[in-house]
Every structure is written in structure tokens, then in C-alpha cells.
Amino acid sequence: MREFMHYITNAFYSATGWNDDNTYKELNATARELIDFPIPLGLRLTLSSLATPHFATSYQLGSVGVVDGSLSYLHASVPLTGVAAQSDRIPLPALLRSYRELHDLGAFLASNPAGGAKLLPLTPRRPSLLYGRLYLPQALLEGLVVKRLSPALQVQLSAVSDQSLRNGGTLLGLIQLDRGRYGVEGLASSDGGLLGVRGLYNFGGDTNTTTTTSSPSPERIYGRFSAGAELYYGTLNKSGGASLGARFATLPTHRGTPLTATLTINPLMGNINASYAVLARDYCSLATRMEFNVYSYESEWAVGVEWWSRRRPAGFLLGALPEEGDEQGGVGVVVVDDTEKAEMKKWERSFQAKMEWRLDEPEPVVESPVVEGERAVTGQERYLGVFKARLDQNLRIGLLWEGRVKSLIFSIGSGVDLQRLDEPFRNLGLEVQYSS
Amino acid sequence: MAFNFNWSPLAADEDFYQRARDLLTTALNKSPKPPIIVDDILVTEFNLGSVPPDLEILEIGDLAEDRFRGIFKMCYSGDAFLTLKTRVQANPLNTYLCSKPSFTSPQPLAAASGLTIPLQITLSEIKLSAFIIVVFSRQKGLTLVFRNDPLESLKVSSTFDSIQFVRDYLQKTIEVKLRDLMMEELPAIIHRLSLRLWCPDQAPKDGDELKEDDKEGAINPLGTPPLDAVDAKGHLLDPSELSSLSLDGGPEMQSLFSQKNLEQLKALLSSHLTSSPDSPTLSESMYRAWAGVSDKLDAGYTTPATPNLGRSSSFQGSTHTYTFSDADSQHQGFSSSRSSMVNLSQATAGLSLGSGRRSMAGRKKKNRVVNLRRSPGAGSEESSEMGDSSTTSDMTSTASEALTTETILEEPVDIDMAAAAAAAAASAANKVRFRPSPDPIQPRKSLETEPREALPNQTVPIRLAEKPVQGGPSKDKAEQRSSEAKSPQRPGRPRSDTSSVILEQAWIMKMAGEIARRVYEEKHRNPGFWDERDEREEAPPAYEAS
């Protein structure tokens, strides 16, 4: 689950028209979130509120043996009016979905083919975001300032103040330049005097302005290539690091199965990392990852799956299939109105078609973009929860269920170690979030 | 006298090496490791070699069949070696990120991916030179302490020998680590091994050290039985009955102590410890802090009515009084309070015809005074000894009550008189003898003068003890009083057995520290001195004086 403040920050980015995905850091975000999803530890309660369109607060109380908590405040200079912050209205995929579709750069580049600086006029002159969080027993303070200097340029400054750190805290400055076709970041950290630069370049797909007008054929995989690199150097400890990466991802206009494939190479350490993520169905995403080190011959693999459910969480936990439950009426507490039922039937039909590998069957929902958007909205409302699981080469399993019950968003997770069957449950956690 | 150290049987025992490897492995993995070490440190090979260390006996402090204490000088340049195996993280960015908060992490995509490298380190050509203090007792095992830094030189060879920078770094780091290990971990390991060898009943379970501390801290309430012990029905208990009681004696034991009083005392103690705003008041009790100058004035005589100095209890209609002279003991000199104690105990012993009670008087008893305040220095020592004396007198009197039933009625009076006489003598000593009494704060001075003066002083109690036993219970009180009055005026500096042990230990520690300091200084002044000194036969200059 994305934290509430993270969700609000993303809402700020979308309100100001900033594309957070167009950086090298987010190159393999899809596979990472599908496989390395965090499992809650202990009991954690979060009360959040978007009190005014400019101001959000969040209070967290956790208990892992000892009780701890945090207070966080956020201020945005842009009014976040269109954001659904109430936990009974908040769209679950925006909060929980791991698979990330790329933003369409076509319109973005078409408006300014030369990639000039003035792309979209910003409503406030320079929108900014302030965020602070105080962890209470540890007296650890986090602060973040985001400032848009120009439509293509953004500065982030994050700081942590903690007694246990060497100089009482660290500071990280980040300057981000996003020109659509490429995005460049420069960073400097007070810790070890670390300097870094990373960049991403997009080509193919929608970046070719000449081909965007022609509608892609359903058979052809239509996507975008990205390539990037990063370089770090610690000026005080005289150490560094570097990596290269490439990604192919289908675009939202692609009619087939959306997929993302990445390959990163660390030439200094001899590490090769390949990942593949696919949105197999609207309700199911899969990801695999392979790592290999050419120097030490160590290898790792991991798989992750995400399964969205339309049922009530109790029915899901009991293992009943949704169709059975709805048609038998055994769990008939769910009141399904006619339109939703029709949606289900339609969805089921396409599911049947896809089971017979007829991917190119013309679906009525995809025909017109208006209907598609409607379906997306109803689909979001239809889902009540998501089940995530992962497995790695050490036979460690992570299980997580996240969903909405009444107006609370729950997240229950556990880590299971199959190699130690005497005490397989490594950790167990429950997170409850309420926002208004 | 000869010592026989066997080196090769130790090395030939295969089981010994296995145990030593396990102990070293656990010791190395105990402390949290830096993020660069990603795996456990395993001791794969360990060999003591065939060359034994050279041991030179510098001093033997204590020698008996079951205990030994001595100082050695050890030089070692043998062929022992040790091989460690672990895995290290080679990516500096990975270890950099490990200890940093995630909020300000630069979040590199793949630049921080790990590369773990197996590392093997061999330590060989170890040269040691150290002063070792060995304390061995059959009950407590072997304790071995290095007085100085034992490590002279060491060769570190590793997988990264071809890289100069890494080799130098490893050499430096391991030397520092090994010094810590020698000074701190090795004594603990040896102690644990010796416990397993000599006293398997004390063999270390987990958290053994903690338990040992608790044992010393816990006070057995039955070691100091209450003065007026009654059973559950209120009848007075016989001392012999009392001694047969044990701690797990069941419910009747519990009723010996008033639960209410114990709870009140506990509440008072916890209120002091937690600095709570209100402290419960105990009725009919006297606090040390209240004892002022007025108490000092009437310390000379004892009346049963004075609640802080006397404690009265009814026993078959008669009243006897025990002196709890806390107040005056704080103002008396060290030796005078001691001598009055000896005096008092001897007097009661004489009265009650008890044999072997003298030894009881000499034994260290637990303090009966509820010491709510920890007074520093000699004051607390004195008061505890005064507490001893009162306990002793009580013990002897109760014992005599049990033995000689026919003198029950007159004896308490005798004790009362004797106590009053002792107190009078003590007050007299207070006036007369304040000047010659040595300052208890300077133990060094008493240490120097003590051996000569302790001997004649120790004969005093014996001679005094003979007299009352011969005289019997119908002894003339005036004569007794005169002997009591005499004895405190003797300018003796008495010293108990326990304090002698403490002083001896302190002296040994001081001497050892002196040795280490001198050696260190000399080593710094001329490094060549150390080598030529080895050839010389005579003792080092630090030991010529002693």
C-alpha cells in the first residue's frame, strides 16, 4: 500500500503535470513493486485527512513490541481539489496497483516537438510542496521540499535529522529535468559527499511523432524503448558506482497484453538484472526477475503475482469463486445491481475468449475510448481488494492482502519461510488506514 | 618448588581444538558486525603450534592446594595460526546505503547491487609479550588477566594479498580487533573453559554471569534472624529451632516477619529509589538522618525508654536491652568502636558460660540495622560493625538463656549492666582516645604499621576471654568493668580478616598496575632495554623492594 502522503504527493505531481515516471530511478518500478512489495510488520493504524485542498495531515500509531508513532504534515501550494482522499472513495488501483502504465508522451511531444521549455503554463507561478514527519519515540525528523522552478525543472530537497546519524542528520538535494524525450537528474548528498547523475532517453513508439497518427495494428506490439545510465561518486570516501539500463514497455494504446521488460547491468560489480512484468488480465499481473553476477556466479530469481478481486474480503479469504458466489447467491449479502451484473457478464465473456487465446477478438469496450474510460471507472469501483504474493530462490514466500472493508483500508501480510518449516511464519502484520 | 606446564598434551587433544574453535566463533559473531561483512565469521583452522611460550614467574601471591595467585611474564613467538572465513560485500555503494536512512537515500537503480566475495584470513607468526596475572581457585575457576597490551606483532595473510591497500587495511584492522579480543574476550573464554573443567556444577549455563551477580546481591533473611522471633501463634521461638528453619520453610517461616512491616519497608525503599513525591512513614522507627547532636550526648548511657538506642522486648516478665548504638558509632573512631565491640562480646560470653561463642563473635555477621541511606566511606563500615556487636551480644544471650535456665532471671540484668558499662567505656574512650586513633580514610598508613602492631593487639581478646570463663557467671562486675575500661585504652589498631584480604588485594592490584606502568615507560624510553633485560637473571627492579 502506498502511504497516504505518498498518494497525496503523487496527486500533487499529476496536478502540476509532472511526469514522475520519466526518470532512470523508476526504470524497473513495475517489477520492483510487484515483487518487492512491503509487508506490514506488527499493528499499524493510520489516520489521515486532506483537511483543506492545500493541507494534509497523517497520524500513525504502530506497535511492534514497543509503541511508536509518527505525525506528518503536508502543504501544497496547488489546490488538490479533484483528489479523492476519503478512504471510502479513494480509488484502490491508484493506491494499490503495482503495474504502472507509461504516460503517453505523444500529446506531450506533439504540443512542442522541439522540446522547448514552456510546455504547459503552470497555474501558480512556482508550485511547491512541503512535507514534514516526526517519528516520536526516536525523535527522528524527516523533511521534504519540492519546488517546480519551470515546467521542465523541479528541485527536491529531503533531509533527515536523527541523533544516531553521524552528523546529526543528512541532506539530499535532487534536481530533475524532464523534457519528455529525455529526463536527467543530478543529486548531491551531504553523507559522504555523494554526487550523482542519472539520465533516461526514450525512443520508438510514441516518441516518433511521425508514426503517432497511424493507429497501430493489433498484432504488432506497440511500445516505447528507454535507455539510461547512472553514475555516483563519493567525494569523501572516494568510492563510486555506476549502472546501465534499458526498458521496453507497451503504451496504453497498445491493444494486446501490456508488458514491461527491463535489463540493467552494473559493469563495475558484474551484476546483470533482467525483469519481465505483464498485465496478463485486468485483474492479474505477473512479474519475474533474474539476477546474475558474472564475477561471483551468484544468481537470484524471484516471481511475484498480483490478483485483484471483486468479492468481499471474507468471501475471498474463504476461497469461494466470485461467479459461484454471485450466481448461487450463497453469499448473497452483496447487492449487485443490474448494470454491474452486465459488466460482469461482459467481462466474463472476454475472459472466456482470452482463455482460448483469441486475444484479438474485438471487444466492445475497447472500441471507443469513452466506453473504455467508463469501464475503467466502473472497474475501479468494482474491485474490493487485491492479493499479492511473491516467491524467491530461498523459498521465502510473501503474502499480502489489501482491500477495503466499509470505509477502512486494510493491509494484512505475512512472510513465510519454507526452508524452516518448524516456524514458517517470519513476520505478520496488519495495517489499517482511514482517511477523510 | 617446581611448576610443570604441559603444552603438547593440550595441543594433542583434538576435542580441545573443536571446543576452542566453537568458542572463538561465537565470540567473534557476538558483537554486531559492520555492513561490509555479510556472513558469519567462521573459525576454520586453529592450531596452537608446537612451540610453547616462555613463562617467567615474577611473583606468587598465594599458593595452596586449591588456589593460586601469581604474576607471570610471558613471551611467545611460536608457530600458532588461526584461519577465519567469511564473506564481504565488495560494493562500496551497497555498504554506504546500509547505514543510511531510506528517506534521504539517493535510491540508485542498479549501482548498489551487491557483489559478495568469500574472504579467508590467516593469522600467523604471532608474537606476544605480556604480564599475566593468574588467579586460580578450585571453586571459582581460573582467571587470567593481561596487565598490558600483549600483542607485539602479527602477520595477516588473506585472499587480497595482491592488493596493497586492502592488505594494509586488513593488517591494521585485525591488529586492533585482536587486541580487543586478547584483553576482553580471552579472559572470559578461559574462565568459562576452566569452569567446565574443574567445577562442572558451576558450568556456564546461559546468562550465568548474571546469576552469579544475583547470588551475591541476595541476602538470606535467615542469616540474620530477628531478635524476638515468634511463631505464627505468637510464642517465642528457640534459637535452635530458629536455626533449623530454612528459607523454603513454608508458611510458618513467612509469619516470622510481619508482612505489613516488610511491605512498609519495601514501599519506603522503592519510594527512595523512584524519588516518588511521598514517602511512607514507619511508626516507632528512627531514621539515621534524624540522629543529631542530642543523640550523641546521651550515647553514653542506655535506657530502655530511648527508642533509638535501646530495643526492649518482654521475655517471661523480664526485660533485657540490646544496644543499637548507631548514633555514637558515627562519632567514635574506627578502632575504639572495634575494641568496644570485642569488649562487649567477651563480657557477655563470660557471663553466659558459653564455650565457642568467641568464634561466633569474631565471625562476620549481617547488619541488623536497616540501612536506608548509603553513607559513603568508613562511616558505614563502623555502623555495620556496631550492628554486629549488638547481634553478637544478642546471640550469646539467647543461647545462654537456652542453656542455663536457672540464671534466667538475673542474667538479663547482667547483660544490661554489662552493656551500660561497655557504653560507658566507649564514651570514656571517646574522650580519651580520640587523638591516637588512626584515620580510617588512609589505608596506606595503617597498611605500613599494621604488621608490627597487630600482633600484640590480637592477644588482648584472648586474654580477656580467659578471665571471664574462669570467673564464671558470678564474676565481680567491678573487675569486669575495669578490664573493659582497660582494653579500649590500648592503642591497638585492630583489623578484621576480611579487611586484610581486601587490603591485600588492593595492594596486589596496585603493585601490578605499578609494574605495568613502569614497564610501559621503560619500553618507551629505550626499546632496546626490553631485549637486554631478558638475559639478566635478577628480578626486575620493580620487585626488589618487595
CSV table of C-alpha atoms in Angstrom, one decimal, chain A residues 24-25 28 142-143 158-160 170 172 189 191 194 198 230 232 239 242-243 264 266 269 271 293 296 298, chain B residues 87 89-93 96 99-117:
chain,number,residue,atom,x,y,z
A,24,TYR,CA,16.0,6.4,-14.6
A,25,LYS,CA,15.2,5.7,-11.0
A,28,ASN,CA,12.1,-1.1,-13.3
A,142,GLU,CA,12.0,13.9,8.0
A,143,GLY,CA,11.5,16.9,5.8
A,158,SER,CA,15.0,16.0,1.5
A,159,ALA,CA,16.5,15.9,5.0
A,160,VAL,CA,16.6,13.6,8.0
A,170,THR,CA,21.7,14.0,6.3
A,172,LEU,CA,19.9,15.1,-0.2
A,189,SER,CA,24.1,14.1,-0.6
A,191,ASP,CA,26.6,12.0,3.6
A,194,LEU,CA,28.0,11.7,-2.7
A,198,ARG,CA,21.4,9.8,-14.0
A,230,GLU,CA,23.6,6.4,-13.6
A,232,TYR,CA,27.8,8.1,-8.5
A,239,SER,CA,34.1,5.4,-3.9
A,242,ALA,CA,27.5,3.0,-12.0
A,243,SER,CA,24.9,1.1,-13.9
A,264,THR,CA,20.1,-3.4,-16.0
A,266,ASN,CA,26.3,-3.0,-13.3
A,269,MET,CA,30.3,-5.3,-10.0
A,271,ASN,CA,25.7,-7.7,-12.0
A,293,ASN,CA,26.7,-11.9,-11.1
A,296,SER,CA,30.9,-14.4,-8.2
A,298,GLU,CA,25.8,-15.9,-7.7
B,87,ARG,CA,32.1,-13.2,3.1
B,89,GLN,CA,30.5,-7.0,0.4
B,90,ALA,CA,32.7,-5.6,-2.3
B,91,ASN,CA,30.4,-2.8,-3.5
B,92,PRO,CA,31.1,0.3,-1.5
B,93,LEU,CA,27.8,1.9,-2.5
B,96,TYR,CA,27.1,3.0,2.1
B,99,SER,CA,23.5,2.5,7.4
B,100,LYS,CA,21.7,5.4,6.0
B,101,PRO,CA,18.1,6.4,6.4
B,102,SER,CA,16.0,5.4,3.4
B,103,PHE,CA,14.3,8.8,3.2
B,104,THR,CA,17.4,10.6,2.0
B,105,SER,CA,18.8,7.6,0.1
B,106,PRO,CA,19.7,8.5,-3.5
B,107,GLN,CA,17.9,5.3,-4.5
B,108,PRO,CA,20.3,4.0,-7.1
B,109,LEU,CA,18.7,1.6,-9.5
B,110,ALA,CA,21.4,-1.0,-10.0
B,111,ALA,CA,24.6,0.7,-9.0
B,112,ALA,CA,24.2,-0.7,-5.4
B,113,SER,CA,23.8,-4.3,-6.5
B,114,GLY,CA,25.9,-6.5,-4.3
B,115,LEU,CA,29.0,-8.5,-5.0
B,116,THR,CA,29.9,-10.7,-2.2
B,117,ILE,CA,33.4,-12.2,-2.1
